[in-house]
């Protein structure tokens, strides 16, 4: 049954036929139907495929877009080869050109299988090819010959070999003795007869007899004439075929020599000979990579000699894709990955159903993801690998093992992006299944064991499961033992061992890690050397920290120095190398300047990570991996007595994605200090050894050391904060605020007072994990920040808006009141908050069903003040997917229009300023997003607040806004929350959550 989208396409095709106008395929709305139908397409020979293909073809005739032509071929080729459905007559000859290669592969697969069903498919496909070929086509005779061979094959698989037996018998009878004039002619006839019967029956005795004939024919036709080249090729081909059947034979070398000789003669058959030579060389390259350049050169020579309609073009492109990808995996050159992708797309036009080609396309997509971090590439690889596993025969253990291993690797990376433990569990199950399908001597065993070890290691690195480390190490050890001469398992083992040491403190693991790392470097191809040097440097650094052997430190620095100098490294790898360089510098007595230099180089690489994909979530993910880098760089700069540089580095490491939206320029410390005339800005950050506050004032940047604010302590206190809120343990929450006061609040206020600050106003600009704490509410009893200071927040120091010449009056107001949200609890306070805004500011209200996403976005452009009284859902992995829940679809930070000119947004919803630690350097939560979108003032919350209290705070707040205007937002919020604090001093869950972002 066809889907709604396919029915729409079918109706359009009928309109094209009636009006004889292919431009109808470009009509409004058809693109959406086409995209939906294409997403549903399963690659089978169905009515949906026929309609899709015809639509794509007509669309190509209308717009001449090559991708439409490729899609038409992909959809219609299965319909030609695997079904007898009627196809447009004007497309048949065209489709036959692209179907020949797949039909021939079907015949070859049937030749290697005893199953008559496969032979029947091949015969059917060739009959359809001949039917679709014009009578005057130059290749019609060749195609009819191929059809006859396929029909003979079918007959043989059905038990009827009489015809091929008779042909062989006649050829044997006609064969003249050696030395006679017609020996070569009659020997060639016997060779062809044996070859045809071997193809029909698969009897290896016929292949051996044909091989003997080919050897004699090559001996009878020496030299470089056409006959000599042809028979050298025939003999080389037979030797290569025997090698493929039995890899223990010494045939590849002899075959390559003969194929080289035959490929030198320029004639119409040269592309085929060059292709086979390249295939033989690629097999030899598996043992000796020195053959790979010649294999690529031979294939490229063949490519230059054929047109797209040549019978060998698809298989040649497939083979080229394999070669380029092999070279990319060895050498890491991006242009080889580009070439491999282009070739696999070209081959896929003619071979859309070929599972090995689908698997190769998935491998290329996966490699592209590994290089760029583009999640769309990862998703394509995952979908293709799932398709391969679904379509593989259950009894094909060899291919199934490879497919399950590849799928396991893609699922592991998908888990890293989504956090879904189901994906990780599936990755382990598929990895185990792949290993279980292997024999003990399978050469892939090492690779599969290492891959499964990598999945277990991910369980440790991403979920901190201690029990995963021993299993990962066990698997890596087994992989290295299984293939002592392969680089990858030794490299994986080296990494796991030094990280296992950090977990256990077992020094023997470090020794083993260094040994494995050194072995991995000996075996490393050029493209993997940087990672090997990085891991070896880390292991040596850790061992130096335990043994204080200067030799280890010297070797570690040498390894990292070599890695820094390597050309062509990705930004991500360069950044990791710089971070390790900084770690090493910290071990040297005079390494402060060197550490700062390394971290400056690392920070400079962050924009490349944050802008490399067209998908925001990819860039966000890449930056999350290196959150906290700005804090490390700032700490290094302060240690080097350069506080101005500390501020600049902290700023450059934060707000990268926000700047791509807002277009904000980078600022110097002088620029930032010059914008603090209304009050100081205080950055707060933490690293493993302690915290740091930078007081940004008109007189300069003043660093304040916060020794009690270690990263470990901050994480522990954040856990207490979350647990206290979840269990309503207010005493514990009071304790966290007391800790904040003693470690951050009081030292900062004391230092500010020493600069001449009057104590009335300041802006907090926390980084990393500190963005999750209510710094404005830090206090111990009567001593608190709120007691005498009005606090605001900024996502970055450079986000401070310029001062207005005159206060803004209240403008047009909008209230979004979701008291009833599908699937959520009733919010009684939403109505009272909207009523307050209407009474005080005359707001337009969108109630419940009126508050659709499109209606809200349209209203945002007109409003100067916006109030959201609704549920919210923070996204703990991707902050920019945090959601304000509306009637139909949620509103996320990414949905907000850029460059608004508005005064105030009040987000009276749950946790609109909550962010996950790993991505907090960007601070792109809902509150900051509204500020960056153009709302000068934004009110948000760090955690859910009691509905009644939230209404009271909003009522108090808007009464002051009505009296003094939106530029009094910070004072209005401070007044409202201070009143709740006076009434409930022991309930900070009621008054510490609200915060103000803006000037």
PDB file of C-alpha atoms in Angstrom, residues 809-815 837 841-845 858-867 901-905 935 958 966:
ATOM      1  CA  UNK A 809       8.839  53.590  28.958  1.00  0.00           C
ATOM      2  CA  UNK A 810       6.699  50.450  29.123  1.00  0.00           C
ATOM      3  CA  UNK A 811       5.818  49.397  25.568  1.00  0.00           C
ATOM      4  CA  UNK A 812       3.413  46.879  24.065  1.00  0.00           C
ATOM      5  CA  UNK A 813       3.201  43.821  26.327  1.00  0.00           C
ATOM      6  CA  UNK A 814       2.452  40.186  25.513  1.00  0.00           C
ATOM      7  CA  UNK A 815       1.565  37.449  28.009  1.00  0.00           C
ATOM      8  CA  UNK A 837       0.330  41.993  33.419  1.00  0.00           C
ATOM      9  CA  UNK A 841       0.523  47.110  31.492  1.00  0.00           C
ATOM     10  CA  UNK A 842      -2.502  46.396  29.278  1.00  0.00           C
ATOM     11  CA  UNK A 843      -0.945  43.230  27.841  1.00  0.00           C
ATOM     12  CA  UNK A 844      -2.249  41.129  24.980  1.00  0.00           C
ATOM     13  CA  UNK A 845      -2.736  37.588  26.280  1.00  0.00           C
ATOM     14  CA  UNK A 858       4.695  36.244  15.220  1.00  0.00           C
ATOM     15  CA  UNK A 859       3.783  38.209  18.352  1.00  0.00           C
ATOM     16  CA  UNK A 860       7.390  38.445  19.551  1.00  0.00           C
ATOM     17  CA  UNK A 861       8.250  40.852  16.736  1.00  0.00           C
ATOM     18  CA  UNK A 862       5.630  43.368  17.955  1.00  0.00           C
ATOM     19  CA  UNK A 863       6.074  43.143  21.710  1.00  0.00           C
ATOM     20  CA  UNK A 864       8.436  45.225  23.856  1.00  0.00           C
ATOM     21  CA  UNK A 865       7.638  43.188  26.973  1.00  0.00           C
ATOM     22  CA  UNK A 866       6.929  39.440  26.915  1.00  0.00           C
ATOM     23  CA  UNK A 867       5.860  37.262  29.837  1.00  0.00           C
ATOM     24  CA  UNK A 901      14.786  45.245  19.659  1.00  0.00           C
ATOM     25  CA  UNK A 902      12.788  44.555  22.803  1.00  0.00           C
ATOM     26  CA  UNK A 903      12.936  45.594  26.427  1.00  0.00           C
ATOM     27  CA  UNK A 904      11.959  42.739  28.708  1.00  0.00           C
ATOM     28  CA  UNK A 905      11.281  38.980  28.690  1.00  0.00           C
ATOM     29  CA  UNK A 935      15.656  41.415  24.842  1.00  0.00           C
ATOM     30  CA  UNK A 958       5.324  44.345  37.333  1.00  0.00           C
ATOM     31  CA  UNK A 966      11.511  48.059  31.993  1.00  0.00           C
TER      32      UNK A 966
END
